[in-house]
Every structure is written in C-alpha cells, then in structure tokens.
Amino acid sequence: MKPTQPIIAFRFTSLQRKGLLALTGIAVALQAGYLLYTRTDHSNGQNPDEKAWLAHQQQLDALKAEKDTATHKVYPFNPNFISDYKAYMLGLTTSQYNRLKAYRSSGKWINSPADFKEVTGVSDSLLATVSPYFKFPDWVTRKNAGQSAQPTPNNSTIATTAEKTTLPPFKKDKPAVNQLDINTATAEQLEKAYGIGQAYANRIIKRRDALGAFVSMEQMADFEDFSPEAVADLKKRFFVGNGTLVNKINVNTASLQQLSRFPYFNRDMARAIITARSMNGKIHNFDELLKIEQIILVNSKIISLYLEY
C-alpha cells in the first residue's frame, strides 16, 4: 500500500491578508478612476477621442453639405444637340430625353422654349430653370422675333431641313460696288465691319484656313458670338468670289482626328462616322451620312460642299 503524500496548505497571515485586500482595493479604485476620467470631459462632457472624431465628422458633414448644395454650372447650349449626360444634368427624365431624340431623328428642330416643352413634356418649373440657357442660331432668333428666317433676299442660302436635298447648287451673287472677296480679305479689312475687332477677324481667318474657303456668306452666322448687326455688315462689305477651292474631307478615309477637326463635326459625330463605315463598308453619299443617328447638321447644304466619298 502506497504511502499518502502530505497535503501542503498555504495560509496567509493576518498582515498578508490585509495587504492583499488593500492592493485589490487600489487596483479597483485605479480602474474606476480611469473609466470615469475617459468618460468625462469637464468642458463639454466629451473625452478627447470623441472630440477628435467629432471634429473630423463636422468637417465631413460640412463638405457633404457643400457638395449637396453646389449647383451644376450651365453654359448656353442649343437644346437640339444635348447628350444623354447633358439631359441628366439638366434634370430631364429618360422618357423626356427619348422623346427629344425621336423628334430630332424625324428631321425636325426645336426652335423655341415652347417647342422644347411640347416635345419633351417637361414641367413649367424645369423649363423656367433651363430655358434661359437656350442658345439658338441667329436666324432662328430673328425668326422668333418676327423677322425673316432668311435675312438676305437671296433664296439660295442655307437650306432648311425639308429643302436640304432639293435646293439647286449655290448661285453666286453679283458683288456690289466696293465689296471685297471674303476669301482673300485681310484681318485689317475684316476689322472695318461693324462689331468685328481683331479677335473676331482672326477667328474668321482661322475658320477660312480650316475650310480652305467659304462657300457662302451665310457661314458668318456660324460664329454664334457675332451680333446680328456684325453679320449683316459683313454680308454688306464682303462676298464669296468665284473659283473658291475648299478643303475636301473624305468621310470614308479620314481618321478620327481628321474628322474631329472638321469645323462642322464634333468628336461624337466623328466616332459615329467611323462606326458606320466599319459596319457598312462605305458611306456612299450625303443622304447616307445624314441617316447616322449622331449626325445632326443644321447647314447641311453648305456642309455637303466640303465632303467627298
């Protein structure tokens, strides 16, 4: 039979028990004091961590409020050419934008805020917000003001949507006395027209260089910053001479960059042309070009003189 091992008992003396009890009390007191300190801020009831976090939170709230209240800056635009992103930024619904696209695809034009409301069905409040930014061509503005849409007596000017495939070629006007050829005019000569300063004269020459030559004085209306009086005086002082050589651009061989640089195209139109000719093999004529959804050309009769296939 194995002998039993002795049981060793640990006992504290009275002094040790008092020391242990005191140590435990000190630890509890320190813990409680720390918790009380971290939960209490004598200035506003917040601990330092909470104050730092709230300071950042206030900054975030301020930035969010600034973002929420910031308005999208709107520049003057022609409502006939808005993109889906532009429509979204203006507040149009998808159905309203689709109605506008369908209307434009039918070959019709928005020529006034009333037309825009009738076609899209936007509310009066939204129309009142966006219509001050509508910018129409000068001839539309003059027509809405009760003037003729064609400011000159020559009926062989810019074709309307319905006339663009039926009008005869341009007929050169007989120049009046003292008129100068717009395609050979210098900047100094252009500056003599009413409202045409050095900057505007340089813009006319830059556009002329890009096109090779102007084919009609109606192209002065392409400069939307020019006042009606300036355009009228340019037509009075200048004419388009015979034998003008324009820079032709081949829509079937031109690169995306070349198409984008053509003054009457934008980059979206250039991409649409590249896509169409890639899918169909070739664009045969101007009528086929106009069938491309993104191609919207106001002065189609003039523009067609710069294109080849």
mmCIF file of C-alpha atoms in Angstrom:
data_model
loop_
_atom_site.group_PDB
_atom_site.id
_atom_site.type_symbol
_atom_site.label_atom_id
_atom_site.label_comp_id
_atom_site.label_asym_id
_atom_site.label_seq_id
_atom_site.Cartn_x
_atom_site.Cartn_y
_atom_site.Cartn_z
ATOM 1 C CA MET A 1 0.000 0.000 0.000
ATOM 2 C CA LYS A 2 1.438 3.365 -1.190
ATOM 3 C CA PRO A 3 2.012 5.952 1.449
ATOM 4 C CA THR A 4 -0.166 9.081 1.093
ATOM 5 C CA GLN A 5 1.620 12.294 0.242
ATOM 6 C CA PRO A 6 1.279 15.077 2.713
ATOM 7 C CA ILE A 7 -1.091 17.927 1.831
ATOM 8 C CA ILE A 8 0.619 21.286 1.922
ATOM 9 C CA ALA A 9 -1.704 24.129 2.903
ATOM 10 C CA PHE A 10 -0.939 27.726 2.066
ATOM 11 C CA ARG A 11 -2.161 30.163 4.586
ATOM 12 C CA PHE A 12 -1.774 33.943 4.729
ATOM 13 C CA THR A 13 -1.023 35.730 7.873
ATOM 14 C CA SER A 14 -3.342 38.429 9.056
ATOM 15 C CA LEU A 15 -0.910 41.090 7.858
ATOM 16 C CA GLN A 16 -0.647 39.487 4.421
ATOM 17 C CA ARG A 17 -4.428 39.282 4.062
ATOM 18 C CA LYS A 18 -4.730 42.986 4.894
ATOM 19 C CA GLY A 19 -2.028 43.867 2.348
ATOM 20 C CA LEU A 20 -3.683 41.779 -0.375
ATOM 21 C CA LEU A 21 -7.048 43.357 0.351
ATOM 22 C CA ALA A 22 -5.534 46.830 0.202
ATOM 23 C CA LEU A 23 -3.788 46.056 -3.106
ATOM 24 C CA THR A 24 -7.047 44.806 -4.610
ATOM 25 C CA GLY A 25 -8.832 47.940 -3.438
ATOM 26 C CA ILE A 26 -6.181 50.157 -5.004
ATOM 27 C CA ALA A 27 -6.453 48.312 -8.349
ATOM 28 C CA VAL A 28 -10.243 48.641 -8.372
ATOM 29 C CA ALA A 29 -10.017 52.306 -7.489
ATOM 30 C CA LEU A 30 -7.498 52.985 -10.234
ATOM 31 C CA GLN A 31 -9.635 51.157 -12.827
ATOM 32 C CA ALA A 32 -12.766 53.001 -11.766
ATOM 33 C CA GLY A 33 -10.934 56.311 -11.843
ATOM 34 C CA TYR A 34 -9.625 55.667 -15.358
ATOM 35 C CA LEU A 35 -13.081 54.749 -16.629
ATOM 36 C CA LEU A 36 -14.564 57.815 -15.008
ATOM 37 C CA TYR A 37 -11.855 60.049 -16.489
ATOM 38 C CA THR A 38 -12.218 58.717 -20.036
ATOM 39 C CA ARG A 39 -15.986 59.171 -19.917
ATOM 40 C CA THR A 40 -15.879 62.687 -18.550
ATOM 41 C CA ASP A 41 -14.851 65.977 -20.209
ATOM 42 C CA HIS A 42 -15.275 68.831 -17.789
ATOM 43 C CA SER A 43 -15.701 71.305 -20.643
ATOM 44 C CA ASN A 44 -18.432 69.663 -22.705
ATOM 45 C CA GLY A 45 -18.884 66.067 -21.486
ATOM 46 C CA GLN A 46 -16.729 64.502 -24.250
ATOM 47 C CA ASN A 47 -13.495 62.600 -23.950
ATOM 48 C CA PRO A 48 -10.506 63.571 -26.141
ATOM 49 C CA ASP A 49 -11.033 60.716 -28.617
ATOM 50 C CA GLU A 50 -14.662 61.656 -29.067
ATOM 51 C CA LYS A 51 -13.734 65.291 -29.544
ATOM 52 C CA ALA A 52 -11.197 64.418 -32.258
ATOM 53 C CA TRP A 53 -13.657 62.133 -34.005
ATOM 54 C CA LEU A 54 -16.441 64.703 -33.849
ATOM 55 C CA ALA A 55 -14.131 67.368 -35.250
ATOM 56 C CA HIS A 56 -13.491 65.198 -38.310
ATOM 57 C CA GLN A 57 -17.159 64.346 -38.549
ATOM 58 C CA GLN A 58 -18.091 68.019 -38.581
ATOM 59 C CA GLN A 59 -15.646 68.605 -41.435
ATOM 60 C CA LEU A 60 -17.123 65.695 -43.364
ATOM 61 C CA ASP A 61 -20.641 66.991 -42.762
ATOM 62 C CA ALA A 62 -19.614 70.439 -43.965
ATOM 63 C CA LEU A 63 -18.068 69.017 -47.141
ATOM 64 C CA LYS A 64 -21.131 66.887 -47.779
ATOM 65 C CA ALA A 65 -23.429 69.864 -47.284
ATOM 66 C CA GLU A 66 -21.300 71.914 -49.661
ATOM 67 C CA LYS A 67 -21.447 69.160 -52.263
ATOM 68 C CA ASP A 68 -25.201 68.757 -51.851
ATOM 69 C CA THR A 69 -25.851 72.465 -52.222
ATOM 70 C CA ALA A 70 -23.386 73.041 -55.062
ATOM 71 C CA THR A 71 -25.153 73.656 -58.354
ATOM 72 C CA HIS A 72 -24.007 72.337 -61.721
ATOM 73 C CA LYS A 73 -22.865 75.332 -63.765
ATOM 74 C CA VAL A 74 -24.806 75.519 -67.004
ATOM 75 C CA TYR A 75 -23.460 77.245 -70.085
ATOM 76 C CA PRO A 76 -25.574 78.400 -73.047
ATOM 77 C CA PHE A 77 -26.426 75.474 -75.316
ATOM 78 C CA ASN A 78 -28.587 74.511 -78.267
ATOM 79 C CA PRO A 79 -31.291 72.117 -76.984
ATOM 80 C CA ASN A 80 -31.231 70.268 -80.315
ATOM 81 C CA PHE A 81 -27.771 68.859 -79.544
ATOM 82 C CA ILE A 82 -27.862 67.787 -75.905
ATOM 83 C CA SER A 83 -26.403 64.398 -74.990
ATOM 84 C CA ASP A 84 -27.931 61.901 -72.570
ATOM 85 C CA TYR A 85 -25.460 63.073 -69.896
ATOM 86 C CA LYS A 86 -26.382 66.707 -70.523
ATOM 87 C CA ALA A 87 -30.071 65.802 -70.283
ATOM 88 C CA TYR A 88 -29.440 64.050 -66.967
ATOM 89 C CA MET A 89 -27.569 67.060 -65.581
ATOM 90 C CA LEU A 90 -30.426 69.342 -66.649
ATOM 91 C CA GLY A 91 -32.944 67.164 -64.834
ATOM 92 C CA LEU A 92 -34.697 65.509 -67.782
ATOM 93 C CA THR A 93 -36.065 62.020 -67.310
ATOM 94 C CA THR A 94 -35.156 59.192 -69.671
ATOM 95 C CA SER A 95 -38.566 59.289 -71.340
ATOM 96 C CA GLN A 96 -38.338 63.060 -71.857
ATOM 97 C CA TYR A 97 -34.913 62.724 -73.438
ATOM 98 C CA ASN A 98 -36.086 59.842 -75.634
ATOM 99 C CA ARG A 99 -38.972 61.987 -76.914
ATOM 100 C CA LEU A 100 -36.472 64.703 -77.819
ATOM 101 C CA LYS A 101 -34.246 62.195 -79.649
ATOM 102 C CA ALA A 102 -37.208 60.775 -81.562
ATOM 103 C CA TYR A 103 -38.293 64.266 -82.561
ATOM 104 C CA ARG A 104 -34.809 65.115 -83.821
ATOM 105 C CA SER A 105 -34.492 61.785 -85.621
ATOM 106 C CA SER A 106 -37.589 62.680 -87.622
ATOM 107 C CA GLY A 107 -35.723 65.659 -89.068
ATOM 108 C CA LYS A 108 -37.472 68.330 -87.017
ATOM 109 C CA TRP A 109 -35.950 71.072 -84.904
ATOM 110 C CA ILE A 110 -36.550 72.685 -81.543
ATOM 111 C CA ASN A 111 -36.716 76.422 -82.243
ATOM 112 C CA SER A 112 -38.115 77.855 -79.007
ATOM 113 C CA PRO A 113 -38.693 77.022 -75.316
ATOM 114 C CA ALA A 114 -42.329 76.333 -76.198
ATOM 115 C CA ASP A 115 -41.225 73.708 -78.737
ATOM 116 C CA PHE A 116 -38.956 72.142 -76.124
ATOM 117 C CA LYS A 117 -41.802 71.855 -73.611
ATOM 118 C CA GLU A 118 -44.245 70.478 -76.174
ATOM 119 C CA VAL A 119 -41.817 67.820 -77.419
ATOM 120 C CA THR A 120 -40.315 66.687 -74.100
ATOM 121 C CA GLY A 121 -43.235 67.331 -71.754
ATOM 122 C CA VAL A 122 -41.032 68.887 -69.060
ATOM 123 C CA SER A 123 -42.672 70.751 -66.198
ATOM 124 C CA ASP A 124 -43.054 74.516 -66.225
ATOM 125 C CA SER A 125 -40.620 74.816 -63.315
ATOM 126 C CA LEU A 126 -37.880 72.838 -65.098
ATOM 127 C CA LEU A 127 -38.484 74.781 -68.313
ATOM 128 C CA ALA A 128 -38.151 78.052 -66.409
ATOM 129 C CA THR A 129 -34.822 76.808 -64.999
ATOM 130 C CA VAL A 130 -33.176 75.642 -68.227
ATOM 131 C CA SER A 131 -34.730 77.801 -70.963
ATOM 132 C CA PRO A 132 -32.685 80.939 -70.092
ATOM 133 C CA TYR A 133 -29.626 78.965 -71.238
ATOM 134 C CA PHE A 134 -31.090 78.018 -74.635
ATOM 135 C CA LYS A 135 -28.963 79.379 -77.480
ATOM 136 C CA PHE A 136 -30.365 79.113 -80.986
ATOM 137 C CA PRO A 137 -28.696 80.157 -84.266
ATOM 138 C CA ASP A 138 -29.090 83.805 -85.194
ATOM 139 C CA TRP A 139 -31.566 83.122 -87.970
ATOM 140 C CA VAL A 140 -33.830 81.244 -85.540
ATOM 141 C CA THR A 141 -33.595 84.106 -83.059
ATOM 142 C CA ARG A 142 -34.528 86.605 -85.740
ATOM 143 C CA LYS A 143 -37.410 84.428 -86.878
ATOM 144 C CA ASN A 144 -38.741 84.161 -83.335
ATOM 145 C CA ALA A 145 -38.510 87.949 -83.106
ATOM 146 C CA GLY A 146 -40.818 88.274 -86.107
ATOM 147 C CA GLN A 147 -38.135 88.688 -88.738
ATOM 148 C CA SER A 148 -37.434 86.552 -91.743
ATOM 149 C CA ALA A 149 -35.540 83.344 -91.148
ATOM 150 C CA GLN A 150 -33.541 84.202 -94.272
ATOM 151 C CA PRO A 151 -32.108 87.677 -93.677
ATOM 152 C CA THR A 152 -30.969 88.260 -97.252
ATOM 153 C CA PRO A 153 -33.157 88.421 -100.365
ATOM 154 C CA ASN A 154 -31.172 85.637 -101.997
ATOM 155 C CA ASN A 155 -33.276 82.471 -101.696
ATOM 156 C CA SER A 156 -30.340 80.198 -102.459
ATOM 157 C CA THR A 157 -28.887 80.453 -98.966
ATOM 158 C CA ILE A 158 -28.911 77.828 -96.217
ATOM 159 C CA ALA A 159 -31.359 75.005 -96.840
ATOM 160 C CA THR A 160 -33.964 74.184 -94.243
ATOM 161 C CA THR A 161 -34.475 70.592 -93.093
ATOM 162 C CA ALA A 162 -37.164 69.998 -95.704
ATOM 163 C CA GLU A 163 -35.196 71.687 -98.513
ATOM 164 C CA LYS A 164 -31.762 70.272 -97.981
ATOM 165 C CA THR A 165 -31.970 67.629 -100.709
ATOM 166 C CA THR A 166 -33.938 69.650 -103.292
ATOM 167 C CA LEU A 167 -32.347 73.112 -103.484
ATOM 168 C CA PRO A 168 -30.171 73.811 -106.554
ATOM 169 C CA PRO A 169 -26.437 74.469 -106.153
ATOM 170 C CA PHE A 170 -25.298 77.802 -104.796
ATOM 171 C CA LYS A 171 -25.671 80.693 -107.150
ATOM 172 C CA LYS A 172 -23.004 83.333 -106.743
ATOM 173 C CA ASP A 173 -24.361 86.795 -106.104
ATOM 174 C CA LYS A 174 -23.122 89.653 -108.215
ATOM 175 C CA PRO A 175 -20.883 91.641 -105.886
ATOM 176 C CA ALA A 176 -21.939 95.161 -105.060
ATOM 177 C CA VAL A 177 -19.632 98.082 -105.653
ATOM 178 C CA ASN A 178 -16.698 98.180 -103.232
ATOM 179 C CA GLN A 179 -17.391 94.676 -101.886
ATOM 180 C CA LEU A 180 -14.345 92.517 -101.157
ATOM 181 C CA ASP A 181 -13.923 88.762 -101.532
ATOM 182 C CA ILE A 182 -14.212 87.240 -98.056
ATOM 183 C CA ASN A 183 -11.739 84.537 -99.079
ATOM 184 C CA THR A 184 -8.934 86.986 -99.812
ATOM 185 C CA ALA A 185 -9.738 89.639 -97.200
ATOM 186 C CA THR A 186 -7.092 90.542 -94.656
ATOM 187 C CA ALA A 187 -7.647 90.900 -90.942
ATOM 188 C CA GLU A 188 -7.428 94.680 -91.242
ATOM 189 C CA GLN A 189 -10.149 94.702 -93.915
ATOM 190 C CA LEU A 190 -12.390 92.445 -91.850
ATOM 191 C CA GLU A 191 -11.989 94.699 -88.832
ATOM 192 C CA LYS A 192 -13.706 97.527 -90.714
ATOM 193 C CA ALA A 193 -17.024 95.678 -90.392
ATOM 194 C CA TYR A 194 -19.287 96.711 -87.549
ATOM 195 C CA GLY A 195 -18.535 94.816 -84.320
ATOM 196 C CA ILE A 196 -15.554 92.938 -85.776
ATOM 197 C CA GLY A 197 -12.385 93.520 -83.799
ATOM 198 C CA GLN A 198 -9.004 91.890 -84.101
ATOM 199 C CA ALA A 199 -10.046 88.728 -82.224
ATOM 200 C CA TYR A 200 -13.154 88.188 -84.366
ATOM 201 C CA ALA A 201 -11.236 88.909 -87.564
ATOM 202 C CA ASN A 202 -8.646 86.295 -86.596
ATOM 203 C CA ARG A 203 -11.419 83.779 -85.912
ATOM 204 C CA ILE A 204 -12.845 84.326 -89.395
ATOM 205 C CA ILE A 205 -9.431 83.790 -90.972
ATOM 206 C CA LYS A 206 -8.762 80.708 -88.832
ATOM 207 C CA ARG A 207 -12.084 79.159 -89.905
ATOM 208 C CA ARG A 208 -11.371 80.092 -93.532
ATOM 209 C CA ASP A 209 -7.984 78.368 -93.342
ATOM 210 C CA ALA A 210 -9.549 75.239 -91.858
ATOM 211 C CA LEU A 211 -12.176 75.076 -94.617
ATOM 212 C CA GLY A 212 -9.950 76.218 -97.451
ATOM 213 C CA ALA A 213 -12.542 78.832 -98.350
ATOM 214 C CA PHE A 214 -16.035 79.987 -97.514
ATOM 215 C CA VAL A 215 -18.743 78.992 -99.986
ATOM 216 C CA SER A 216 -21.476 81.337 -98.743
ATOM 217 C CA MET A 217 -21.671 84.494 -96.698
ATOM 218 C CA GLU A 218 -24.331 82.684 -94.645
ATOM 219 C CA GLN A 219 -21.393 80.957 -92.940
ATOM 220 C CA MET A 220 -20.805 84.153 -90.994
ATOM 221 C CA ALA A 221 -23.802 83.079 -88.897
ATOM 222 C CA ASP A 222 -21.737 80.077 -87.755
ATOM 223 C CA PHE A 223 -19.954 82.433 -85.359
ATOM 224 C CA GLU A 224 -22.512 82.462 -82.577
ATOM 225 C CA ASP A 225 -20.738 85.271 -80.701
ATOM 226 C CA PHE A 226 -21.171 87.674 -83.610
ATOM 227 C CA SER A 227 -24.088 90.057 -83.221
ATOM 228 C CA PRO A 228 -26.771 90.174 -85.959
ATOM 229 C CA GLU A 229 -25.525 93.650 -86.843
ATOM 230 C CA ALA A 230 -21.969 92.371 -87.289
ATOM 231 C CA VAL A 231 -23.121 89.521 -89.541
ATOM 232 C CA ALA A 232 -25.265 91.897 -91.592
ATOM 233 C CA ASP A 233 -22.374 94.332 -92.084
ATOM 234 C CA LEU A 234 -20.030 91.510 -93.086
ATOM 235 C CA LYS A 235 -22.531 90.488 -95.763
ATOM 236 C CA LYS A 236 -22.720 94.100 -96.889
ATOM 237 C CA ARG A 237 -18.951 94.528 -97.182
ATOM 238 C CA PHE A 238 -17.895 91.093 -98.466
ATOM 239 C CA PHE A 239 -18.959 88.434 -100.958
ATOM 240 C CA VAL A 240 -17.827 84.925 -101.918
ATOM 241 C CA GLY A 241 -15.902 85.053 -105.151
ATOM 242 C CA ASN A 242 -15.857 82.507 -107.965
ATOM 243 C CA GLY A 243 -13.311 79.725 -108.191
ATOM 244 C CA THR A 244 -13.058 79.083 -104.463
ATOM 245 C CA LEU A 245 -11.077 75.955 -103.590
ATOM 246 C CA VAL A 246 -12.308 74.265 -100.443
ATOM 247 C CA ASN A 247 -10.549 71.598 -98.396
ATOM 248 C CA LYS A 248 -12.439 68.402 -99.110
ATOM 249 C CA ILE A 249 -12.612 65.731 -96.423
ATOM 250 C CA ASN A 250 -13.304 62.129 -97.421
ATOM 251 C CA VAL A 251 -15.679 60.624 -94.883
ATOM 252 C CA ASN A 252 -14.622 57.087 -95.838
ATOM 253 C CA THR A 253 -10.864 57.500 -95.441
ATOM 254 C CA ALA A 254 -10.387 60.316 -92.933
ATOM 255 C CA SER A 255 -9.129 59.359 -89.496
ATOM 256 C CA LEU A 256 -10.976 60.048 -86.273
ATOM 257 C CA GLN A 257 -8.681 63.019 -85.614
ATOM 258 C CA GLN A 258 -9.212 64.450 -89.112
ATOM 259 C CA LEU A 259 -12.987 64.113 -88.857
ATOM 260 C CA SER A 260 -12.974 65.701 -85.400
ATOM 261 C CA ARG A 261 -11.036 68.697 -86.715
ATOM 262 C CA PHE A 262 -13.603 69.384 -89.426
ATOM 263 C CA PRO A 263 -15.352 72.534 -88.143
ATOM 264 C CA TYR A 264 -18.858 71.149 -88.695
ATOM 265 C CA PHE A 265 -18.265 67.842 -86.907
ATOM 266 C CA ASN A 266 -17.576 67.108 -83.248
ATOM 267 C CA ARG A 267 -15.845 64.079 -81.770
ATOM 268 C CA ASP A 268 -19.113 62.181 -81.203
ATOM 269 C CA MET A 269 -20.049 62.661 -84.856
ATOM 270 C CA ALA A 270 -16.581 61.561 -85.930
ATOM 271 C CA ARG A 271 -16.871 58.367 -83.884
ATOM 272 C CA ALA A 272 -20.328 57.686 -85.336
ATOM 273 C CA ILE A 273 -18.961 58.018 -88.881
ATOM 274 C CA ILE A 274 -16.077 55.657 -88.120
ATOM 275 C CA THR A 275 -18.522 53.127 -86.628
ATOM 276 C CA ALA A 276 -20.968 53.389 -89.541
ATOM 277 C CA ARG A 277 -18.366 52.871 -92.241
ATOM 278 C CA SER A 278 -16.826 49.983 -90.276
ATOM 279 C CA MET A 279 -20.197 48.235 -90.114
ATOM 280 C CA ASN A 280 -21.483 49.088 -93.605
ATOM 281 C CA GLY A 281 -18.235 49.153 -95.528
ATOM 282 C CA LYS A 282 -18.707 52.614 -97.024
ATOM 283 C CA ILE A 283 -20.807 55.746 -96.860
ATOM 284 C CA HIS A 284 -21.856 56.434 -100.438
ATOM 285 C CA ASN A 285 -23.376 59.928 -100.291
ATOM 286 C CA PHE A 286 -24.548 62.772 -98.094
ATOM 287 C CA ASP A 287 -28.023 61.279 -97.626
ATOM 288 C CA GLU A 288 -26.484 58.139 -96.114
ATOM 289 C CA LEU A 289 -24.370 60.314 -93.846
ATOM 290 C CA LEU A 290 -27.467 62.080 -92.527
ATOM 291 C CA LYS A 291 -29.047 58.736 -91.601
ATOM 292 C CA ILE A 292 -26.399 58.168 -88.925
ATOM 293 C CA GLU A 293 -28.101 58.848 -85.614
ATOM 294 C CA GLN A 294 -25.480 61.190 -84.150
ATOM 295 C CA ILE A 295 -25.153 63.296 -87.316
ATOM 296 C CA ILE A 296 -27.143 66.495 -86.847
ATOM 297 C CA LEU A 297 -26.186 69.169 -89.367
ATOM 298 C CA VAL A 298 -28.006 72.485 -89.478
ATOM 299 C CA ASN A 299 -26.294 73.934 -92.563
ATOM 300 C CA SER A 300 -26.365 70.650 -94.464
ATOM 301 C CA LYS A 301 -26.356 72.175 -97.938
ATOM 302 C CA ILE A 302 -23.235 74.187 -97.160
ATOM 303 C CA ILE A 303 -21.502 71.346 -95.305
ATOM 304 C CA SER A 304 -22.063 68.899 -98.166
ATOM 305 C CA LEU A 305 -19.783 71.018 -100.375
ATOM 306 C CA TYR A 306 -16.822 70.170 -98.138
ATOM 307 C CA LEU A 307 -17.331 66.388 -98.141
ATOM 308 C CA GLU A 308 -16.444 63.661 -100.583
ATOM 309 C CA TYR A 309 -16.981 59.905 -100.620
#
